[in-house]
Coordinates of C-alpha atoms in Angstrom, one line a residue:
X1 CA 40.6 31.1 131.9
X2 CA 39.2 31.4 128.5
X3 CA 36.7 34.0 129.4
X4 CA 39.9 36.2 131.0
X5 CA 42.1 35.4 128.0
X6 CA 39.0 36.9 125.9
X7 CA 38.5 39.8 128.5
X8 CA 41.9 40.9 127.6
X9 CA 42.0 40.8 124.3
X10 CA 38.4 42.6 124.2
X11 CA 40.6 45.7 126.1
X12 CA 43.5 45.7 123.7
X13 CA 40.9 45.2 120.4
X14 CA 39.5 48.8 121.8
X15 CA 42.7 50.5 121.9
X16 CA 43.5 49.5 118.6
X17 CA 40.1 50.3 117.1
X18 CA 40.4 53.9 118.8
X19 CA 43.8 53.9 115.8
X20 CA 41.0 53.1 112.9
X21 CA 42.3 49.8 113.4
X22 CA 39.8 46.9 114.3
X23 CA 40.9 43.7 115.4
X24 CA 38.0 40.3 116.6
X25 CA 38.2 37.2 117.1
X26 CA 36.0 34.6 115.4
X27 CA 34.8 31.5 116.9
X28 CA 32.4 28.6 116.9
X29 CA 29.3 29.0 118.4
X30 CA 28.6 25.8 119.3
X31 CA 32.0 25.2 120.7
X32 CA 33.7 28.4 121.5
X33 CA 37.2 27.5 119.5
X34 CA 38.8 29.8 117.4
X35 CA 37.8 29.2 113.6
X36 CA 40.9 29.8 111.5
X37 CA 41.2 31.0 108.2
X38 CA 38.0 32.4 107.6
X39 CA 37.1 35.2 105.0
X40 CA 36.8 39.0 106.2
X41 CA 34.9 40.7 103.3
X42 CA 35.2 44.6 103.9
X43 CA 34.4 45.5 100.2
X44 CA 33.4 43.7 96.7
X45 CA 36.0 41.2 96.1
X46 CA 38.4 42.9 99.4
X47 CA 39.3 41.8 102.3
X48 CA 41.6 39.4 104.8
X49 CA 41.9 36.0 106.6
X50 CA 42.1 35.3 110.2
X51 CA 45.1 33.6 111.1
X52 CA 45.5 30.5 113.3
X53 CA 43.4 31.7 116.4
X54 CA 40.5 32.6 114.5
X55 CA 42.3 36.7 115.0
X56 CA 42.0 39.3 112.0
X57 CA 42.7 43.0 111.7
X58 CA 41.0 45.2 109.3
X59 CA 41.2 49.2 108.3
X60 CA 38.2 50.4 109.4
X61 CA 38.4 53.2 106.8
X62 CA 38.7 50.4 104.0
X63 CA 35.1 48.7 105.0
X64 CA 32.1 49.8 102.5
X65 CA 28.2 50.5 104.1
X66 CA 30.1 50.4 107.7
X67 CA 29.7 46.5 107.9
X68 CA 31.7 43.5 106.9
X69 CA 30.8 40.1 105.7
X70 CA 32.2 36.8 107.6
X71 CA 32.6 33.5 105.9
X72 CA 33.9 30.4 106.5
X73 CA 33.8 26.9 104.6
X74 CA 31.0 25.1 107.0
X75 CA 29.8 27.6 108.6
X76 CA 26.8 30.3 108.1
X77 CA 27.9 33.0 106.3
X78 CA 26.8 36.8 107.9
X79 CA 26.9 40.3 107.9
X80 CA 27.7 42.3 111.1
X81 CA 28.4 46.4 111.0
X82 CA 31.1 47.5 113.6
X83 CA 29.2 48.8 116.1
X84 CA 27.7 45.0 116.5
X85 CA 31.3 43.5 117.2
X86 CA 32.0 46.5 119.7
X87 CA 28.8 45.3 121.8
X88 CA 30.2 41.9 121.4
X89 CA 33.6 42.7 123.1
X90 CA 35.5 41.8 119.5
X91 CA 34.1 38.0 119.5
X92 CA 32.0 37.0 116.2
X93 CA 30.3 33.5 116.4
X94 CA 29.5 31.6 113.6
X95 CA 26.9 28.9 113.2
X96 CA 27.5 25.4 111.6
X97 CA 26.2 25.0 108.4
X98 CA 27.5 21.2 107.8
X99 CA 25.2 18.8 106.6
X100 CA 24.6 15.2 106.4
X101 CA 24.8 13.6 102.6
X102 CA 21.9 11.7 103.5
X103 CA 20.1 14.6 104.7
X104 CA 20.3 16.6 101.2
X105 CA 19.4 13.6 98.7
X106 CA 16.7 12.2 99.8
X107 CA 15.2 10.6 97.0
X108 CA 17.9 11.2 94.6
X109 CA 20.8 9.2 93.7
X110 CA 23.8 10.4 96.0
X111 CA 26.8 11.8 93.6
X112 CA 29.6 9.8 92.1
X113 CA 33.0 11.6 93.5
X114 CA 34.8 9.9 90.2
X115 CA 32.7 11.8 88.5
X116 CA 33.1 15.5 90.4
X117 CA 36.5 14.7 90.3
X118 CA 36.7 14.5 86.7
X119 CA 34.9 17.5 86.2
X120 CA 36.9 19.4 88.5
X121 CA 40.2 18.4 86.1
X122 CA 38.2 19.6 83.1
X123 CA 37.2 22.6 84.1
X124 CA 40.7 23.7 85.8
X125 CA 41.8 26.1 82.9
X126 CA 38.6 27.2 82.6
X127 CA 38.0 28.5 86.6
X128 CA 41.9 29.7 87.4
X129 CA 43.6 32.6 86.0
X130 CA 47.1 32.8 86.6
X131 CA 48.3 35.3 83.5
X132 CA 48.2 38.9 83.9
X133 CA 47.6 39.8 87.1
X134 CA 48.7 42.1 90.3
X135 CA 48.5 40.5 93.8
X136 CA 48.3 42.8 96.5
X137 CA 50.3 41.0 99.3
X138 CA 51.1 40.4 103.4
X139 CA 53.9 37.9 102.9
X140 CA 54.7 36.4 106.4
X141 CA 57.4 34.0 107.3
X142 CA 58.1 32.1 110.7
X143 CA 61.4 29.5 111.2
X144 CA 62.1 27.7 114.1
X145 CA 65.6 25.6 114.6
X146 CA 65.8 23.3 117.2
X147 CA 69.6 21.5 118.0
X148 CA 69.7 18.0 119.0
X149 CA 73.1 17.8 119.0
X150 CA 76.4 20.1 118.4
X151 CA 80.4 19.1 118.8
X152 CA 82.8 21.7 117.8
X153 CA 86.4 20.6 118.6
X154 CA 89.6 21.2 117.8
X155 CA 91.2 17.6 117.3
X156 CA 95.4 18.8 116.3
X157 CA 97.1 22.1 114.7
X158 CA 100.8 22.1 114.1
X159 CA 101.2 25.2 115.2
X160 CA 98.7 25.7 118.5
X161 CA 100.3 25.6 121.6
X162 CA 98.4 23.8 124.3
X163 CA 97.0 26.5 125.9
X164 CA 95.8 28.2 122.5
X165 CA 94.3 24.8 121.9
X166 CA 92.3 24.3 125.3
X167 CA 91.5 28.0 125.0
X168 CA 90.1 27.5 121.8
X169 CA 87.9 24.5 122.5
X170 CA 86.6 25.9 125.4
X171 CA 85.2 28.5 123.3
X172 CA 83.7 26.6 120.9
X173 CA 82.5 24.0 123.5
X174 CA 81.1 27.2 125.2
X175 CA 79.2 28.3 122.0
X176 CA 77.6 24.7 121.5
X177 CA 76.3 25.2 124.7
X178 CA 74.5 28.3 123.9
X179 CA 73.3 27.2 120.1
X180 CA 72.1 24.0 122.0
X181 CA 69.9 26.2 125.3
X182 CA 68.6 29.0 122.1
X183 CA 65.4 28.8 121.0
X184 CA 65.9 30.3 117.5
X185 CA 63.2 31.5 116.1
X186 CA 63.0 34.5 113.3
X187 CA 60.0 36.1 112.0
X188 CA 59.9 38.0 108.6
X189 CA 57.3 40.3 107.0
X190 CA 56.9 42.2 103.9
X191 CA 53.8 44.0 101.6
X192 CA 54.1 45.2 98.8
X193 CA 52.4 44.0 94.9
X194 CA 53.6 40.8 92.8
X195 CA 53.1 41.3 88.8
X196 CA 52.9 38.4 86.6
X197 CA 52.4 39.2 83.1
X198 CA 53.5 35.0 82.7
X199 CA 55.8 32.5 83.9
X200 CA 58.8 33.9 83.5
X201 CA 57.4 37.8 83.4
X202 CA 57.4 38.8 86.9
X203 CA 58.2 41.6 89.3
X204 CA 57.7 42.4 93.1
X205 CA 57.4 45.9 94.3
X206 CA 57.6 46.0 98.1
X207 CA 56.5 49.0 100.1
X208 CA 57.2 48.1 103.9
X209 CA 59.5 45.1 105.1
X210 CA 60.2 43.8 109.2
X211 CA 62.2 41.2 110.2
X212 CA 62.6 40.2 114.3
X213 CA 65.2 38.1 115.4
X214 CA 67.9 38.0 118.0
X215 CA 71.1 38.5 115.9
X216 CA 73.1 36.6 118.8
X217 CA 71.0 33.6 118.0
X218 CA 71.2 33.6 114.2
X219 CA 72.1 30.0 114.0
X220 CA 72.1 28.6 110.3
X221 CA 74.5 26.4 109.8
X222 CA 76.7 28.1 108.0
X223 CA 76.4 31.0 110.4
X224 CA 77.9 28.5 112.7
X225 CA 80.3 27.1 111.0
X226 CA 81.3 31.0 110.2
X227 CA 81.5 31.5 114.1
X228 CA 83.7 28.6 114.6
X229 CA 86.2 29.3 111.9
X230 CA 86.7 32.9 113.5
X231 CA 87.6 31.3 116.9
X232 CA 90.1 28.8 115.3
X233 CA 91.2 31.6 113.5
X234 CA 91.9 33.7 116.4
X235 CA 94.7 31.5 117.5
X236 CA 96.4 31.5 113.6
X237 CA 98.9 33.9 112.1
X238 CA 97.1 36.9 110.8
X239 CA 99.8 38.0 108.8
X240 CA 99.3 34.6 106.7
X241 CA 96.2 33.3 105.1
X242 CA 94.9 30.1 105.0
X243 CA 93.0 27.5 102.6
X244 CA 89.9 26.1 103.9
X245 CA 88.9 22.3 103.3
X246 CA 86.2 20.0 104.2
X247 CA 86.6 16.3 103.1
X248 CA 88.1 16.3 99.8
X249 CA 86.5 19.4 98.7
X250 CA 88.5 23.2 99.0
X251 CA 85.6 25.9 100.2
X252 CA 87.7 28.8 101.2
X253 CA 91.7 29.9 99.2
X254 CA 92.3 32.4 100.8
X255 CA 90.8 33.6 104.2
X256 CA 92.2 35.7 106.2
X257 CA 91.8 37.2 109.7
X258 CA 93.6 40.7 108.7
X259 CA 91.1 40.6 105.9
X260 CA 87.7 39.2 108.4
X261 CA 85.8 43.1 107.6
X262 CA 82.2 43.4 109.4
X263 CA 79.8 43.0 107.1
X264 CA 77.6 46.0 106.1
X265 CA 75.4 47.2 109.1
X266 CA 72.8 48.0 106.2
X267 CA 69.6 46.3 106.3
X268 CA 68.6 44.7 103.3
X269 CA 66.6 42.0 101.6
X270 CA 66.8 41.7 98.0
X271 CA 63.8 41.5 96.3
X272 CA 64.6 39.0 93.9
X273 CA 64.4 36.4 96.7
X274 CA 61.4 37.9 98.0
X275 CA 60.3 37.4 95.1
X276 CA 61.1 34.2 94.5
X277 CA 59.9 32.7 97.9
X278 CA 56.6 34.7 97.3
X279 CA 55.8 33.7 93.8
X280 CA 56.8 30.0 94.5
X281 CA 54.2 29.9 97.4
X282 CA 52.0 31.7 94.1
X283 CA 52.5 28.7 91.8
X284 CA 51.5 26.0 94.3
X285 CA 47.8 27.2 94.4
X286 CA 47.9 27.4 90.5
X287 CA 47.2 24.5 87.7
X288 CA 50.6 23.8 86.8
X289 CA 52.1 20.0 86.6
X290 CA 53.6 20.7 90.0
X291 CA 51.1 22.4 92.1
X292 CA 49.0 21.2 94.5
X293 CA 46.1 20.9 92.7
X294 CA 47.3 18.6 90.2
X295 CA 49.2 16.5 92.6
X296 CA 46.2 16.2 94.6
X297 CA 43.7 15.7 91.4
X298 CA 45.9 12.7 89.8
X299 CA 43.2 10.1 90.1
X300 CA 45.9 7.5 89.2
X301 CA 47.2 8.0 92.6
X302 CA 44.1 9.2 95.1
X303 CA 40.8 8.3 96.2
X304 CA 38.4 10.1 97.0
X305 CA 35.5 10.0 99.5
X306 CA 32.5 12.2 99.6
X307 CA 31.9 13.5 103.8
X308 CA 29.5 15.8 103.7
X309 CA 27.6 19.4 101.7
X310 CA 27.7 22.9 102.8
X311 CA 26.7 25.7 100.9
X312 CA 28.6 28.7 99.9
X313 CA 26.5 32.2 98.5
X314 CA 23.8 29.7 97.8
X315 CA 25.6 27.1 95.5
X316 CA 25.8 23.4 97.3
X317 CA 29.6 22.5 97.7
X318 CA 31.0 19.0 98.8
X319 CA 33.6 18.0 101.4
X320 CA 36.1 15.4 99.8
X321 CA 38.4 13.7 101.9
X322 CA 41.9 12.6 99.5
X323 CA 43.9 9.3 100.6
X324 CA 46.8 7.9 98.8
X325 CA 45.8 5.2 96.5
X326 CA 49.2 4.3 95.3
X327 CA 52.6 4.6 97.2
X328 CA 53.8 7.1 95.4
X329 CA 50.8 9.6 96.7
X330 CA 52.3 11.4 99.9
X331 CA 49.1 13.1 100.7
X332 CA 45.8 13.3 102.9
X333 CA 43.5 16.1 103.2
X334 CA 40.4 17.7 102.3
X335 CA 38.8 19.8 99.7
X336 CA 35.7 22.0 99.1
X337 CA 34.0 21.7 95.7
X338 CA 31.5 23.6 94.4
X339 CA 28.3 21.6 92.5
X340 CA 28.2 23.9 90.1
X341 CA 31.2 25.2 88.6
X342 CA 33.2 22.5 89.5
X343 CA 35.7 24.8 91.2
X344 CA 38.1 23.6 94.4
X345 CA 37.6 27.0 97.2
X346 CA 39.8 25.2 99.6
X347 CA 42.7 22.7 100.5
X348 CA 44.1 21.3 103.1
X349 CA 46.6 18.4 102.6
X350 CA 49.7 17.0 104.6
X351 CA 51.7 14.0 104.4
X352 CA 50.2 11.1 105.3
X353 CA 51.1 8.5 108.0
X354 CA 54.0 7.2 107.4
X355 CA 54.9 9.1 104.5
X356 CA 58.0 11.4 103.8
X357 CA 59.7 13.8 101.4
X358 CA 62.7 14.2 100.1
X359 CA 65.7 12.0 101.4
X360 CA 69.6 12.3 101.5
X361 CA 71.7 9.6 103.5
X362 CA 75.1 10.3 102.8
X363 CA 75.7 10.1 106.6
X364 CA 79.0 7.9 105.8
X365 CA 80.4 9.1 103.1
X366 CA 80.0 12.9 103.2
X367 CA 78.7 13.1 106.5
X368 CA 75.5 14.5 105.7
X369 CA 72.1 13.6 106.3
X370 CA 68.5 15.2 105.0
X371 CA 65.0 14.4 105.9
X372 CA 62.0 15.9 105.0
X373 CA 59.2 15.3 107.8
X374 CA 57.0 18.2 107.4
X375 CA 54.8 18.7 104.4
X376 CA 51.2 20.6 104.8
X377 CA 49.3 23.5 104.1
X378 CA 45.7 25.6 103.3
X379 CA 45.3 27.0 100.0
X380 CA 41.4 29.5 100.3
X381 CA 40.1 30.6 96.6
X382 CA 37.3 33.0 96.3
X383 CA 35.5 33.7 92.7
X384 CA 36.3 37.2 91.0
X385 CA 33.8 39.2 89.6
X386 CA 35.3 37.7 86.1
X387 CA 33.9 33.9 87.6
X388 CA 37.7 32.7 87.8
X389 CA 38.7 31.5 91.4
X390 CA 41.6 33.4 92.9
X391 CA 43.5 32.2 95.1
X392 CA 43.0 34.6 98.5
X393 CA 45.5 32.8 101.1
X394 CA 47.9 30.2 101.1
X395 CA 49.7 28.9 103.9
X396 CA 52.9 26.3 103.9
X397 CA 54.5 24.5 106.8
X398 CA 57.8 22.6 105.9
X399 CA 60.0 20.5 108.5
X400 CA 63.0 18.8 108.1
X401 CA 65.5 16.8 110.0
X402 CA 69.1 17.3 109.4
X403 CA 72.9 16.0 110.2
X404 CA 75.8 17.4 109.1
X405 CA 79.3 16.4 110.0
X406 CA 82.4 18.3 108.2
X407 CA 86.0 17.6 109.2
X408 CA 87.5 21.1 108.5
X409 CA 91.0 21.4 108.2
X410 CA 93.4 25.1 107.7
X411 CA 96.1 25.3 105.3
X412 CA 98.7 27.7 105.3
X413 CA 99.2 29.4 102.4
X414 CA 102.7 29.4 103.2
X415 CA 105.9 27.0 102.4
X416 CA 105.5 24.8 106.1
X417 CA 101.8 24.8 105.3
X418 CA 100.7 24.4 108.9
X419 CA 97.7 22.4 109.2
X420 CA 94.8 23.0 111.9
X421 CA 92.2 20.7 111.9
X422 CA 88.8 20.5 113.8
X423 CA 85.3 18.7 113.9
X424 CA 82.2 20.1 112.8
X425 CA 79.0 18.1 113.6
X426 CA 75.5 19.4 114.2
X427 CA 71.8 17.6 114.5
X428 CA 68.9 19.2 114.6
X429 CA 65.4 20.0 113.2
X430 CA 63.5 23.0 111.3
X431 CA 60.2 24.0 111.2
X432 CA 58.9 26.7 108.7
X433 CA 55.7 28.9 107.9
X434 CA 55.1 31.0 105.1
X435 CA 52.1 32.9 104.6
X436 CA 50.8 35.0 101.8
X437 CA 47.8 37.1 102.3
X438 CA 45.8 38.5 99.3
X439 CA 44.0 41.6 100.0
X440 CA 43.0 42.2 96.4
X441 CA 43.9 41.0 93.0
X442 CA 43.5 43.3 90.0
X443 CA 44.4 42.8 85.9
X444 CA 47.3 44.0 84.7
X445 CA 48.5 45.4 81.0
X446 CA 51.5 44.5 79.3
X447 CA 52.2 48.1 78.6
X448 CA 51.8 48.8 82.6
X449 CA 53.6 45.7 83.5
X450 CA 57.1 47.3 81.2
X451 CA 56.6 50.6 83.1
X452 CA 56.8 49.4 86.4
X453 CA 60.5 49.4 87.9
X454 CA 61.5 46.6 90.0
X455 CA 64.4 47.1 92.9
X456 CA 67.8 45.2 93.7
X457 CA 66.7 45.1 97.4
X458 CA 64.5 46.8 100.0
X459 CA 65.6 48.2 103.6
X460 CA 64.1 46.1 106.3
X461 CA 62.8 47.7 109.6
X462 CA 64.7 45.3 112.3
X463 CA 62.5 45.3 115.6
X464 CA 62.9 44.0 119.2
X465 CA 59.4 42.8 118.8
X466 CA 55.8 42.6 117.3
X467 CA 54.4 46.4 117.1
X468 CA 51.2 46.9 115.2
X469 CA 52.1 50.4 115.0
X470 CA 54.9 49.2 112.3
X471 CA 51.9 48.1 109.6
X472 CA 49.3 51.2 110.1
X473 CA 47.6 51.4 107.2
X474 CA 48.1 48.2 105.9
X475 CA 45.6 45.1 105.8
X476 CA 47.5 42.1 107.3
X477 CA 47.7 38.8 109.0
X478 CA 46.9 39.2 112.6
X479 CA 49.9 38.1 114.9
X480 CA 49.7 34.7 116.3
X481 CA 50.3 34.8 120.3
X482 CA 53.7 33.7 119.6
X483 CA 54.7 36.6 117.9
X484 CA 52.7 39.3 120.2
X485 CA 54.8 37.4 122.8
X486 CA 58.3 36.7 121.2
X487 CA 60.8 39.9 122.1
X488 CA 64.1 39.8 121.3
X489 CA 66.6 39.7 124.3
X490 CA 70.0 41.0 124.9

């Protein structure tokens, strides 16, 4: 099976690579799995990361001296031109380059981790840059929303008749139904560059944006809670309007069926969220108090255990493992650091057994409910020709678990003030990938940075599904089989 799977994608990697397009696959030698995240050099201090699978694309007419180099963290770095991957049917094999502690010190004294960890804290401002810079991106985002559980019922209105009132929870038991059977699933792309003179100097200029979801099956919850008001609304006077309340709190004063307008066909993301999204995911592979790499660096509250060496361009680097020390760590992982410069070229954390994030039980008295399950991620650095470490690809998966029940009640805005009243309740869990791709990173000027004009928004391309045709000419993440596969339905 694995032999046809790779058959296949040998056929499609030829068609593509006829488009100056060149897609592989990388994997281990020794074991024939996909290797993920490792480094596609295709000029000095260019290049991309394969996703997931081990896949990566490339521009064929962005690679320098018609070769590319291939490195991974553990594994034997190589060179290999393009006609070599053709005879290979698209499949690169890398070797393990792992090796025993033991095996390396021989006579000498094995290293202290207390110690390389120390070093690594002192030398942080010293090896990441995070001032003045432009970050050419891929910025990829995948969300997932499974439903547990949905009720949507009318309970009483003082002005339904029966009917209306069967009629109308029909409809909305109908809909649970569907929100319930839906496998919602949206997946968002944009390129473009992300400016950061400082902190709070920042601007994003974005050159191509996608987005593929099934509209029928946008199910936030305050998309359904939306859809559920305009049933109930259905059966209400439309000459009157009505105030919306939930609980004790007033969320609408005046909404009105007359006044229900389609909302602009235009399709639009504004940039400042972009932004925003793109230069939070930014921040969490820099040195400040609240990024990964200080979290994970607090000695207060790891410990640390040296595995194993490797070696990267010739310079010994160990593999740390990171455990919580105190119960206030969330963390495990791993880390590469270099014996030299003291530098940290990868991370990988989650949360460990048993551990959680953020927590809200106000199941009882607001009917809401909040629980963070999901915390991990890879952060890849490489080392500019300036000797700082940049950070080249950062991925984040987030999960949570949620409950939310609102009793929402009409009011006429009227002197009977008829009241129409219905439950809201919905349980369920999220799942979310972001991905942010570097394919370069270049100084930027102050005077450069105030010329630059940033947009209110960007118009988004919204396909049925996954076409590589969309991104020609731009270096980005290969698809995962889930998105070659997901199409939207009508």
């Amino acid at each position: 099976m694995k032999a046809f799977f790779y058959l296949i994608f040998a056929f499609f990697s030829i068609t593509i690579a006829d488009a100056q397009v060149l897609t592989a696959t990388v994997l281990d030698a020794d074991t024939d799995e996909p290797i993920p995240f490792v480094a596609i050099q295709t000029a000095e201090y260019k290049g991309v990361i394969s996703n997931d699978e081990g896949v990566f694309v490339i521009l064929i007419e962005n690679i320098s001296d018609n070769e590319i180099g291939i490195s991974c963290l553990g594994y034997e770095a190589i060179k290999i031109g393009i006609e070599d991957i053709k005879s290979t049917n698209y499949i690169i094999r890398l070797k393990s380059a792992i090796n025993e502690l033991d095996t390396v010190y021989l006579s000498d004294s094995k290293p202290n981790v207390d110690s390389i960890i120390s070093r690594v804290n002192k030398n942080l401002k010293m090896n990441y840059k995070s001032d003045s810079l432009s970050y050419k991106l891929f910025h990829r985002e995948t969300e997932h929303i499974d439903f547990k559980k949905l009720s949507l019922k009318v309970n009483k209105s003082s002005h339904f008749k029966k009917r209306q009132l069967e009629d109308a929870n029909d409809q909305l038991a109908q809909m649970g139904r569907e929100i319930q059977n839906s496998n919602s699933v949206y997946f968002k792309d944009f390129s473009g560059d992300l400016h950061v003179l400082n902190n709070k100097s920042k601007k994003l200029t974005v050159d191509k944006a996608t987005q593929i979801i099934n509209s029928t099956k946008d199910f936030s919850i305050e998309n359904i809670q939306d859809k559920a008001q305009r049933i109930v609304l259905k059966y209400l006077d439309t000459t009157k309007t009505y105030k919306l309340k939930t609980g004790l709190f007033k969320i609408e004063d005046s909404l009105s069926l007359a006044n229900d307008h389609e909302k602009d066909s235009k399709n639009e993301f504004e940039i400042k969220k972009l932004k925003s999204k793109a230069f939070s995911l930014l921040q969490q592979s820099q040195i400040g108090n609240n990024s990964v790499l200080r979290r994970i660096l607090n000695t207060e509250n790891y410990e640390y255990t040296i595995k194993n060496v490797t070696f990267e361009d010739g310079e010994m680097v160990y593999l740390i493992d990171f455990s919580p020390k105190r119960s206030r760590a969330k963390f495990s992982g791993s880390m590469y650091v270099t014996d030299e410069s003291f530098a940290v070229l990868k991370i990988d954390y989650r949360y460990s057994e048993g551990k959680r994030g953020e927590k809200v039980n106000l199941r009882l008295l607001l009917g809401l409910k909040y629980i963070q399950n999901v915390n991990q991620g890879t952060i890849i650095y490489k080392r500019n020709t300036y000797d700082f470490y940049e950070p080249r690809y950062i991925k984040h998966e987030s999960g949570e678990y949620f409950f939310v029940s609102r009793p929402l009640k009409f009011i006429e805005n009227s002197k009977n003030r008829n009241k129409t009243s219905f439950d809201f309740k919905i349980e369920g869990n999220t799942r979310s990938r972001v991905e942010l791709l570097f394919t370069s990173i270049d100084a930027i000027d102050a005077e450069t940075y105030n010329n630059l004009n940033e947009a209110k928004s960007v118009i988004y391309e919204s396909l049925r599904k996954y076409d590589s045709n969309t991104w020609t000419g731009k270096e980005t993440l290969a698809p995962t089989n889930e998105l070659k596969t997901f199409e939207v339905k009508d």
